[in-house]
PDB file of C-alpha atoms and ligand atoms in Angstrom:
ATOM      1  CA  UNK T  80      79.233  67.963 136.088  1.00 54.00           C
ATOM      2  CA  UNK T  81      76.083  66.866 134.229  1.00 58.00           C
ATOM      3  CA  UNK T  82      73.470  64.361 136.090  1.00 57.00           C
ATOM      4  CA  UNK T  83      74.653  61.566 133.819  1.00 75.00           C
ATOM      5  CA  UNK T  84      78.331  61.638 134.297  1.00 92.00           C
ATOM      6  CA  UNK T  85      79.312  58.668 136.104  1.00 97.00           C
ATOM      7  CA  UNK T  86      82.343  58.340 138.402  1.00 98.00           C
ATOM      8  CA  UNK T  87      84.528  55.664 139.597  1.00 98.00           C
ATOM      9  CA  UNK T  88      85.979  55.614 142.714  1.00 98.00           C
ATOM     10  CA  UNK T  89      88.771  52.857 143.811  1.00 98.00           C
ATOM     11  CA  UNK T  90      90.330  53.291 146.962  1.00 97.00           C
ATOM     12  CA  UNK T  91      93.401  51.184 148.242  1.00 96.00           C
ATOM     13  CA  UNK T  92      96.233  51.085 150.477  1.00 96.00           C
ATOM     14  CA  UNK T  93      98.161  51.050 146.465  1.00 98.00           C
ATOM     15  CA  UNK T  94     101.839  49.861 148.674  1.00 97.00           C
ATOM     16  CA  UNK T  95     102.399  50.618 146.256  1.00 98.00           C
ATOM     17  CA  UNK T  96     100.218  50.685 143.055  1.00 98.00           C
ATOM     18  CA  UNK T  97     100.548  47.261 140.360  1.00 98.00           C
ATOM     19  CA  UNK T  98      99.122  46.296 137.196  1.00 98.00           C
ATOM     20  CA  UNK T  99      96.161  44.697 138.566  1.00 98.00           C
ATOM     21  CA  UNK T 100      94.818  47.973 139.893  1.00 98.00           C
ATOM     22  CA  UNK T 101      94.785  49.346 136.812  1.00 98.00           C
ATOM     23  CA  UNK T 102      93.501  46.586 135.060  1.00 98.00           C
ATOM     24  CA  UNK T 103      90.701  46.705 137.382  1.00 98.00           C
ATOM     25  CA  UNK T 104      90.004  50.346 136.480  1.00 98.00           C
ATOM     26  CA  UNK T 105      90.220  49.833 133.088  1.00 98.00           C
ATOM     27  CA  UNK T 106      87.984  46.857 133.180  1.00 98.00           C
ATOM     28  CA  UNK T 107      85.071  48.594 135.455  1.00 98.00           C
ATOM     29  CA  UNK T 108      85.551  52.157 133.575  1.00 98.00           C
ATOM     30  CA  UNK T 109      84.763  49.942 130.102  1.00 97.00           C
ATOM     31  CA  UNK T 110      82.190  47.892 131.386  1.00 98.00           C
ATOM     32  CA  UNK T 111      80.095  51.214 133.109  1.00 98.00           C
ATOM     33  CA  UNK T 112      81.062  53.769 130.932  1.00 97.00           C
ATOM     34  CA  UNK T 113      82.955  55.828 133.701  1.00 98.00           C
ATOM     35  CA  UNK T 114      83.708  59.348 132.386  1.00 97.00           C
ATOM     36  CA  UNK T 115      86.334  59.880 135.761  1.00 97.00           C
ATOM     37  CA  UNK T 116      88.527  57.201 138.248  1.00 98.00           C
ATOM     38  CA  UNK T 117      89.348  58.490 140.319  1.00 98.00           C
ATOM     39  CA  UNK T 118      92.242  56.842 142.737  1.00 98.00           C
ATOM     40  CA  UNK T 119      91.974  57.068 146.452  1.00 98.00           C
ATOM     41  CA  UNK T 120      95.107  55.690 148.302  1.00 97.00           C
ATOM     42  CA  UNK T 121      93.828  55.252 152.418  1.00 95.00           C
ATOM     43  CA  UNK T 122      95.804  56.807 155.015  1.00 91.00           C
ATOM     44  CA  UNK T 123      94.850  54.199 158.132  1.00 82.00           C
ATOM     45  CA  UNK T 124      93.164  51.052 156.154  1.00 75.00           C
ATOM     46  CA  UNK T 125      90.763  49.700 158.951  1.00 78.00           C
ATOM     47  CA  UNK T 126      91.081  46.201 158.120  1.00 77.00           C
ATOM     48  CA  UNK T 127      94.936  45.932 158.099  1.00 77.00           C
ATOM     49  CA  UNK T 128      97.180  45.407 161.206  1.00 75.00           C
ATOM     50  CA  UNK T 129      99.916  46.845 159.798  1.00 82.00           C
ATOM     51  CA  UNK T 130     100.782  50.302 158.606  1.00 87.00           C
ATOM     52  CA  UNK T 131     101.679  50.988 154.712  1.00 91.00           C
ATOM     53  CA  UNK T 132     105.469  50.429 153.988  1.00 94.00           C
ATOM     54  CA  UNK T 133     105.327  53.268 152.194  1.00 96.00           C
ATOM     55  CA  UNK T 134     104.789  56.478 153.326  1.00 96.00           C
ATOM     56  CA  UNK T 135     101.655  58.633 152.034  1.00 96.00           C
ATOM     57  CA  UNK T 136     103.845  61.184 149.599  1.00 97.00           C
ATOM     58  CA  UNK T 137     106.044  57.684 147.966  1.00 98.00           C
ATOM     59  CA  UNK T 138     102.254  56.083 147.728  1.00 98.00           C
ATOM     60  CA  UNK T 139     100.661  59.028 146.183  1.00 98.00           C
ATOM     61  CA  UNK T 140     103.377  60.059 143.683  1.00 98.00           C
ATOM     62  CA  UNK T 141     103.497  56.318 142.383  1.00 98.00           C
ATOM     63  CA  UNK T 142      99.785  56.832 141.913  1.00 98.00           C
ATOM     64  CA  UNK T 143     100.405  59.883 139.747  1.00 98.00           C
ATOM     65  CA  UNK T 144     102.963  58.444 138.067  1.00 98.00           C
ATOM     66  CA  UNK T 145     101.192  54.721 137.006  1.00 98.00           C
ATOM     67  CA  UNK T 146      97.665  57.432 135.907  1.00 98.00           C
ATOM     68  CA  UNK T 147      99.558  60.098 133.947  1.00 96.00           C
ATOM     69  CA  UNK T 148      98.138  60.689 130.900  1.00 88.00           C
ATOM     70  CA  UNK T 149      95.009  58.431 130.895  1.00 96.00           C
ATOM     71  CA  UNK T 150      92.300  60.822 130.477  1.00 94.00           C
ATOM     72  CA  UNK T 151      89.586  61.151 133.192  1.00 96.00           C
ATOM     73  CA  UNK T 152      92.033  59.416 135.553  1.00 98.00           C
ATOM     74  CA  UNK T 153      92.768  60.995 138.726  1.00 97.00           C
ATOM     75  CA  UNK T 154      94.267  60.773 142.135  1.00 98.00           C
ATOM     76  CA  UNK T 155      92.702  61.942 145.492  1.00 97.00           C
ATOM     77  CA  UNK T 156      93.936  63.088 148.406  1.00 96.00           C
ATOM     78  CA  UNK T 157      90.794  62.805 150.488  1.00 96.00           C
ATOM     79  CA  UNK T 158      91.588  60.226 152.576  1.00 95.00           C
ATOM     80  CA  UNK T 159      94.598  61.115 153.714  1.00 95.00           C
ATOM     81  CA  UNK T 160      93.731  64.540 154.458  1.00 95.00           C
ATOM     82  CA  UNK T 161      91.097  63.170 157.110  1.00 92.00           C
ATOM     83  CA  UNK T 162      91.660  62.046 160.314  1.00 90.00           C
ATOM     84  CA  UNK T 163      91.136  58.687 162.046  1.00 88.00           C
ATOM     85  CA  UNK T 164      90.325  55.672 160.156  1.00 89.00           C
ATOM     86  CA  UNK T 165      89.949  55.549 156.211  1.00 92.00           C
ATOM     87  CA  UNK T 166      86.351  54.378 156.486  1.00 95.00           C
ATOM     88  CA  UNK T 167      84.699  54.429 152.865  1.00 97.00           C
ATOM     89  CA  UNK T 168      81.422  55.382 154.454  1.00 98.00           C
ATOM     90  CA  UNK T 169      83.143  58.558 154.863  1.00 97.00           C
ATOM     91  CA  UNK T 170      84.364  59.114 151.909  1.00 97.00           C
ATOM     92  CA  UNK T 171      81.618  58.283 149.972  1.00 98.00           C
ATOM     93  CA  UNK T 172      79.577  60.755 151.906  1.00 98.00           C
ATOM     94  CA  UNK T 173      82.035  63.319 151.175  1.00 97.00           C
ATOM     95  CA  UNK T 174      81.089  62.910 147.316  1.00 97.00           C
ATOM     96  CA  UNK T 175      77.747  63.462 148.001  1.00 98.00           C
ATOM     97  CA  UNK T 176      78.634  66.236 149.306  1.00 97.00           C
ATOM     98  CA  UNK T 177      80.690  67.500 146.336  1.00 95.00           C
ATOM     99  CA  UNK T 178      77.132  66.638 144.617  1.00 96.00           C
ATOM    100  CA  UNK T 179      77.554  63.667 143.447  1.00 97.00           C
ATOM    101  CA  UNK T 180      74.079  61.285 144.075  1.00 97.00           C
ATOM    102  CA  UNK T 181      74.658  57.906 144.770  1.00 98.00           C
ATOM    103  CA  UNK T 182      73.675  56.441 141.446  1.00 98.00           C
ATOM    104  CA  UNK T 183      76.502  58.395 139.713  1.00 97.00           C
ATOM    105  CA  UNK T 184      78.715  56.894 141.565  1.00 98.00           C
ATOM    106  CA  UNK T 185      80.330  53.523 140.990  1.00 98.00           C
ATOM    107  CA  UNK T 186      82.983  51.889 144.040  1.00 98.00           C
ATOM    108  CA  UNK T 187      85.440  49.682 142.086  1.00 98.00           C
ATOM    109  CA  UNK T 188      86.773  46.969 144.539  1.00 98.00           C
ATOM    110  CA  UNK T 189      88.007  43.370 144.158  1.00 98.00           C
ATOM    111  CA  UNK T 190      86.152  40.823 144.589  1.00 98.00           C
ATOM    112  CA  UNK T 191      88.557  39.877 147.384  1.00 97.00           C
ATOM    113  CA  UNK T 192      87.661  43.090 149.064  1.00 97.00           C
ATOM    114  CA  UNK T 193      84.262  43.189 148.740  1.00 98.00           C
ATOM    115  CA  UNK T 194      83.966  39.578 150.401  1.00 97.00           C
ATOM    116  CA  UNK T 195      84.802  41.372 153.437  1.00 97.00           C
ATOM    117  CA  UNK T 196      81.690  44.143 153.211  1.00 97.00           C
ATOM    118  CA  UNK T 197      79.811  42.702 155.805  1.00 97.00           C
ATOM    119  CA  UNK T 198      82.665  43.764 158.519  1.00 96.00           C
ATOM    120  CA  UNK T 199      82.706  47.007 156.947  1.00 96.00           C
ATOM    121  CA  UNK T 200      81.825  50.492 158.863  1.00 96.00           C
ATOM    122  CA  UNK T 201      78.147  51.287 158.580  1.00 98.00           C
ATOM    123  CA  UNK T 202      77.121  48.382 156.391  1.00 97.00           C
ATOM    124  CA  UNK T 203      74.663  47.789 155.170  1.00 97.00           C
ATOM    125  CA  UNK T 204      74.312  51.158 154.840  1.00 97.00           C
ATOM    126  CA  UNK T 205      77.149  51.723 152.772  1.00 98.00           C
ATOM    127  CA  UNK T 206      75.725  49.675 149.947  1.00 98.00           C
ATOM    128  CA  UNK T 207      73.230  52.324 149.496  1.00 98.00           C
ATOM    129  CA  UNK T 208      76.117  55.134 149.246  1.00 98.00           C
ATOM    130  CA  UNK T 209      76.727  54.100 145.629  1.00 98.00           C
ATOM    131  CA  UNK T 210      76.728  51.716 142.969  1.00 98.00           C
ATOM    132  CA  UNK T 211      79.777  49.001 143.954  1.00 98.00           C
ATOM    133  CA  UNK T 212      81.517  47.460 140.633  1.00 98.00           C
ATOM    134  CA  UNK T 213      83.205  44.312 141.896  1.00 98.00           C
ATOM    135  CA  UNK T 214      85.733  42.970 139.635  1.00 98.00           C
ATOM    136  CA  UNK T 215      87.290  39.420 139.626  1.00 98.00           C
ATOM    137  CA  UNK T 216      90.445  38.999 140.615  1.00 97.00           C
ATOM    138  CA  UNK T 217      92.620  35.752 139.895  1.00 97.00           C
ATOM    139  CA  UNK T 218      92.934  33.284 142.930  1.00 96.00           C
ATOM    140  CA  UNK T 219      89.339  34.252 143.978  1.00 96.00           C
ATOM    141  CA  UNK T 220      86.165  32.495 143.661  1.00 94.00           C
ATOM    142  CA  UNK T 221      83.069  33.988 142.934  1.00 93.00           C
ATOM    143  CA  UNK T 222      81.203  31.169 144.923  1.00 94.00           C
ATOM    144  CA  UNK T 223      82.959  32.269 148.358  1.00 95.00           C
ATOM    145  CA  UNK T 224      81.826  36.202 147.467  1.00 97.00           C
ATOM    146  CA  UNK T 225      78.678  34.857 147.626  1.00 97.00           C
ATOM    147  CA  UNK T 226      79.121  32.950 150.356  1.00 97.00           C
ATOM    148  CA  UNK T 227      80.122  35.496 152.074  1.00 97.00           C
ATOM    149  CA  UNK T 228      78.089  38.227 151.090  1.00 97.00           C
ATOM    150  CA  UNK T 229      74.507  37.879 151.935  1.00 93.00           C
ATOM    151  CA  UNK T 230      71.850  39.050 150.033  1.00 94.00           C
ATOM    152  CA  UNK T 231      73.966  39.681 146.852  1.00 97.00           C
ATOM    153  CA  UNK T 232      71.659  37.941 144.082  1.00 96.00           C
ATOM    154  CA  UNK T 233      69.095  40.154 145.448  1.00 96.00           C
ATOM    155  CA  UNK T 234      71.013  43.674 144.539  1.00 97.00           C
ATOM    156  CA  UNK T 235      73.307  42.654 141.725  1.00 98.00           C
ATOM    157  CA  UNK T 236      72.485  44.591 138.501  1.00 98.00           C
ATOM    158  CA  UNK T 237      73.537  44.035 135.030  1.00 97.00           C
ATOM    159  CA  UNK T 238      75.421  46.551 133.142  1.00 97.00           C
ATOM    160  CA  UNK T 239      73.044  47.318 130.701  1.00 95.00           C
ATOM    161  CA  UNK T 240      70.336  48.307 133.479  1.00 97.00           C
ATOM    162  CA  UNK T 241      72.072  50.370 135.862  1.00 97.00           C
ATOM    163  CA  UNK T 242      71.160  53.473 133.720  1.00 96.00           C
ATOM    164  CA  UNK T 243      67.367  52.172 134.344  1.00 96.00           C
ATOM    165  CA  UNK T 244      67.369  51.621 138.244  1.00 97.00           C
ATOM    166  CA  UNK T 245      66.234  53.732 140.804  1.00 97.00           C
ATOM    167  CA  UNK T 246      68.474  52.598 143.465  1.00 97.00           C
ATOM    168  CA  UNK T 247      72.003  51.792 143.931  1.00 98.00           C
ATOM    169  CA  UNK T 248      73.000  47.984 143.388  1.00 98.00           C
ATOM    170  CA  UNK T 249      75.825  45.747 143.153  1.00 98.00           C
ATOM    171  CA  UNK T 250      78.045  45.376 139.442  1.00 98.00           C
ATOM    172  CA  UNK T 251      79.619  42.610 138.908  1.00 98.00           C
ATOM    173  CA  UNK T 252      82.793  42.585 135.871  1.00 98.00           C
ATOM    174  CA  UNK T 253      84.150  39.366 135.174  1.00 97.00           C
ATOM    175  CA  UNK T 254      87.709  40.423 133.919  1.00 97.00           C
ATOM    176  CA  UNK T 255      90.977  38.608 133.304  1.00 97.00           C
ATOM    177  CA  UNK T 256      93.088  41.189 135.243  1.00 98.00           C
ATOM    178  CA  UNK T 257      96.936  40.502 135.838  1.00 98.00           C
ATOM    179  CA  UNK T 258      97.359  38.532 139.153  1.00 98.00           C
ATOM    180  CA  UNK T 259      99.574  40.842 140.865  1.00 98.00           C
ATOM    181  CA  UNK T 260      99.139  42.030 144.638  1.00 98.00           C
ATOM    182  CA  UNK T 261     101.222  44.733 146.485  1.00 98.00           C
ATOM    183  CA  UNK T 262     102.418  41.932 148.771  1.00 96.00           C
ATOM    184  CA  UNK T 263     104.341  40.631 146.021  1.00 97.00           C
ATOM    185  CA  UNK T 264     106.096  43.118 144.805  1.00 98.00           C
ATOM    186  CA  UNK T 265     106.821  44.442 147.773  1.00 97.00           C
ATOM    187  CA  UNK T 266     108.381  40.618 148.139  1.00 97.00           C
ATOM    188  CA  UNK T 267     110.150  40.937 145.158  1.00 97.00           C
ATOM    189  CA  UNK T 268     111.717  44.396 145.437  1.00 97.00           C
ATOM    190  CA  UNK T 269     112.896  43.303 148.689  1.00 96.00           C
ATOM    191  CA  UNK T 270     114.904  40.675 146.936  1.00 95.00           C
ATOM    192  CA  UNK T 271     115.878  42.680 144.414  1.00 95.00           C
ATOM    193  CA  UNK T 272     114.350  41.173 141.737  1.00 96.00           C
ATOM    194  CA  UNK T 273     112.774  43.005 138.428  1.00 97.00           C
ATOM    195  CA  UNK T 274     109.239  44.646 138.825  1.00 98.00           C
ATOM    196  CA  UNK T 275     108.918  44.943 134.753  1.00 97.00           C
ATOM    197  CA  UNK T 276     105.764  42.061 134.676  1.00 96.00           C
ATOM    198  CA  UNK T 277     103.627  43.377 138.094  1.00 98.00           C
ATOM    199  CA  UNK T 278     104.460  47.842 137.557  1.00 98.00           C
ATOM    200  CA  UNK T 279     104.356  50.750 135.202  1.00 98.00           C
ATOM    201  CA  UNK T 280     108.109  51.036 134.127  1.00 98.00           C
ATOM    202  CA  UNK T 281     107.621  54.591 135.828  1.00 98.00           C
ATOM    203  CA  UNK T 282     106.557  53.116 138.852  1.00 98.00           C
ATOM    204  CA  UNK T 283     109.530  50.418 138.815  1.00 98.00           C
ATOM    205  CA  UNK T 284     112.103  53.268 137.984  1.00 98.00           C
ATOM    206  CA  UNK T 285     110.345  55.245 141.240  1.00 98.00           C
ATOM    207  CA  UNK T 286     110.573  52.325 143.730  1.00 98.00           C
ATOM    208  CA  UNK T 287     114.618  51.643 142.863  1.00 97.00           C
ATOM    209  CA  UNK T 288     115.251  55.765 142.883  1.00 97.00           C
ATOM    210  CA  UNK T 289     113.866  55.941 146.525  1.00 97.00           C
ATOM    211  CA  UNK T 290     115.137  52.298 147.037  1.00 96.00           C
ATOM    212  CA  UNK T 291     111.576  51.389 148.679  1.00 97.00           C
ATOM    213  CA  UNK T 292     110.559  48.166 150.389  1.00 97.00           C
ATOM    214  CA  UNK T 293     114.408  47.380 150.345  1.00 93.00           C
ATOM    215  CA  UNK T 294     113.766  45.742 153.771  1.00 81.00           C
ATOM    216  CA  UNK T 295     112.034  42.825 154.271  1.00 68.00           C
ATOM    217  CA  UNK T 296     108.614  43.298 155.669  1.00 64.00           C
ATOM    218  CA  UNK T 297     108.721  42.742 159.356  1.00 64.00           C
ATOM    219  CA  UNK T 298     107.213  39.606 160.769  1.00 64.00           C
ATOM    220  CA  UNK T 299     105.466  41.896 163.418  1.00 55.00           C
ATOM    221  CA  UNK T 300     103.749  44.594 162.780  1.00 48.00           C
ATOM    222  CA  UNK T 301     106.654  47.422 162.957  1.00 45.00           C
ATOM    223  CA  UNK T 302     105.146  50.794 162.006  1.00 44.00           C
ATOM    224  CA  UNK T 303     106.977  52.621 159.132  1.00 45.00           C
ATOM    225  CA  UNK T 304     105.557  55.515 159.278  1.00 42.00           C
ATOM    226  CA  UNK T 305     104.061  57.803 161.516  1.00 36.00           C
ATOM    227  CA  UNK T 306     100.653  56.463 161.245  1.00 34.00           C
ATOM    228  CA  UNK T 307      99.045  55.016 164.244  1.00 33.00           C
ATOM    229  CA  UNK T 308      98.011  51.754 164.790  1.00 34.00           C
ATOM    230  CA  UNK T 309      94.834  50.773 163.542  1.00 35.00           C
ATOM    231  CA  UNK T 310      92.078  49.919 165.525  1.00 33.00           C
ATOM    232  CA  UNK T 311      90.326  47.092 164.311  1.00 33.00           C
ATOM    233  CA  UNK T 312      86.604  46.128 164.642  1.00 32.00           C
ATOM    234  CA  UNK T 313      85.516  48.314 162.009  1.00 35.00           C
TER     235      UNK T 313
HETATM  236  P1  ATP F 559      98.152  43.883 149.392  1.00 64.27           P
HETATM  237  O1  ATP F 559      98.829  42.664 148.842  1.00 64.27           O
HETATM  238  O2  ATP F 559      99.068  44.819 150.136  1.00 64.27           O
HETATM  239  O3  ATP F 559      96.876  43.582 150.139  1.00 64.27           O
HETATM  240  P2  ATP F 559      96.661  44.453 146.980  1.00 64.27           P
HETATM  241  O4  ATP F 559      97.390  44.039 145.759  1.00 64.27           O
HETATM  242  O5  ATP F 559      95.572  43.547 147.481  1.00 64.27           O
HETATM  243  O6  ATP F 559      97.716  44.772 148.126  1.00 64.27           O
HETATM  244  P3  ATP F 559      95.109  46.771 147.649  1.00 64.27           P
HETATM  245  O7  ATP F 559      95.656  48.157 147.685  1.00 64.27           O
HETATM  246  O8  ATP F 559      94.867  46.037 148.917  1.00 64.27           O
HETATM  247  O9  ATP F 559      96.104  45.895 146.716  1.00 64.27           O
HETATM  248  O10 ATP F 559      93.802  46.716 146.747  1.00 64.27           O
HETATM  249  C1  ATP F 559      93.011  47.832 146.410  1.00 64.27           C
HETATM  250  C2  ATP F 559      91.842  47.333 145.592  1.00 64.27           C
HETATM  251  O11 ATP F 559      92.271  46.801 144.337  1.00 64.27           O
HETATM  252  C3  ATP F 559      91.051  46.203 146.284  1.00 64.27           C
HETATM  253  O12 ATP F 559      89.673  46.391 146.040  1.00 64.27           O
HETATM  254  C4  ATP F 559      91.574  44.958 145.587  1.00 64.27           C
HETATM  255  O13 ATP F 559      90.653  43.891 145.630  1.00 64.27           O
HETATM  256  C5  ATP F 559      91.776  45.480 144.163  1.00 64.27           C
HETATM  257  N1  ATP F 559      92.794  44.699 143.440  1.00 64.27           N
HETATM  258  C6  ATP F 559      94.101  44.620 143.726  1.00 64.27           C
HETATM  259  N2  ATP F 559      94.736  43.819 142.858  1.00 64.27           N
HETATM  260  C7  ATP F 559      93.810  43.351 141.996  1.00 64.27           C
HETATM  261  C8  ATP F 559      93.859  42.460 140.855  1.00 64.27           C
HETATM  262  N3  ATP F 559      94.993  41.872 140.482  1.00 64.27           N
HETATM  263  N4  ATP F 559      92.710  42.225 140.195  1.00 64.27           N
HETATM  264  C9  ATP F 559      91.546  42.812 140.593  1.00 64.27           C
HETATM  265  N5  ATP F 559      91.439  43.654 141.650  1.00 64.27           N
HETATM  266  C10 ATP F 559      92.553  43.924 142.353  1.00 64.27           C
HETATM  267 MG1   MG F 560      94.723  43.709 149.390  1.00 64.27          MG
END
């Protein structure tokens, strides 16, 4: 791996893995240049009271399934090989320690997402761990990320001079991705209705085969899996 090669990472509970995900990792991997993505489904997301509907092997094979055959696209297993909390702290430090510095890497996230950094484990640290590409996503205002978010006119960096800095900043891709969430089709495969507009036919043809998120999703927070609750305050 060369000093210049850049690589994205976007991590994600992916319960299970839409059209707006890879939008968004299209759109950042144009806009930067990324020679990898690399996809990072979370085993215990911090922020979310519940546990994935899916378990980790149905979430990880629709990954590999919805990225087969894009080249440079990859899934990872690092977060659910670690214990505890899926804290991206962690994982970003475990890149570094692959050898990756933090200006080659670039943290894809919504901009729904990233309006939640501040509550984030080790911030503000984390913002020096790498390069974060925030792309738009529909139903979201930019003016409440940066309400919410302080400090961001200070570190965002256009595309054309992150090559140029010396330290990690803050990317931000205005892109017209599809507005699908994992909420909704988990809403409409409970109903039985098609997934052809918000999935990869390969990842519609998976969820019907294993008959996932046939249920409705639980008003309370009814584990699925064998994950433990999450603690929160992370
Ligand atoms: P859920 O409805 O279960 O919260 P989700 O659709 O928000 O699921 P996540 O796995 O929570 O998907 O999201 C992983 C990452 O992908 C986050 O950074 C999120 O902001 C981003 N993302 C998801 N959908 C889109 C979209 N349509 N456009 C842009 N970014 C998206
Ligand atoms: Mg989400």
């Amino acid at each position: 791996m060369t000093t210049r090669t850049r690589v994205g990472l976007l991590g994600g509970t992916f319960d299970p893995i839409h059209n707006g995900h890879l939008a968004a990792a299209r759109a950042a991997q144009d806009a930067l240049a990324l020679s990898q993505v690399r996809f990072i489904p979370s085993a215990r997301p911090p922020h979310r009271p519940d546990s994935p509907r899916a378990s980790e092997y149905h979430r990880i094979e629709m990954i590999r399934r919805a990225t087969a055959g894009v080249a440079g696209w990859e899934v990872s297993d690092l977060e659910l090989r670690r214990d505890g909390p899926s804290y991206s702290f962690d994982t970003l430090t475990a890149f570094h320690q692959e050898g990756l510095t933090p200006l080659q890497i670039f943290f894809i996230i919504g901009a729904d997402a990233f309006a939640e950094i501040t509550s984030w484990h080790r911030y503000p640290e984390v913002l020096s761990a790498s390069h974060f590409v925030v792309v738009t996503r529909p139903g979201f205002s930019l003016d409440t990320l940066f309400e919410r978010v302080p400090g961001l006119p200070g570190r965002l960096i256009a595309t054309a001079d992150v090559a140029a800095s010396a330290r990690p900043g803050i990317v931000l891709v205005e892109s017209r991705t599809p507005d699908v969430s994992s909420t909704e089709v988990r809403r409409r495969a409970a109903s039985g209705d098609s997934l052809a507009d918000l999935v990869p036919p390969e990842v519609a043809g998976y969820i019907e085969q294993h008959q996932l998120y046939r249920a409705p999703t639980p008003p309370s927070a009814a584990p699925q899996n064998d994950s433990p609750t999450v603690p929160s305050g992370s």
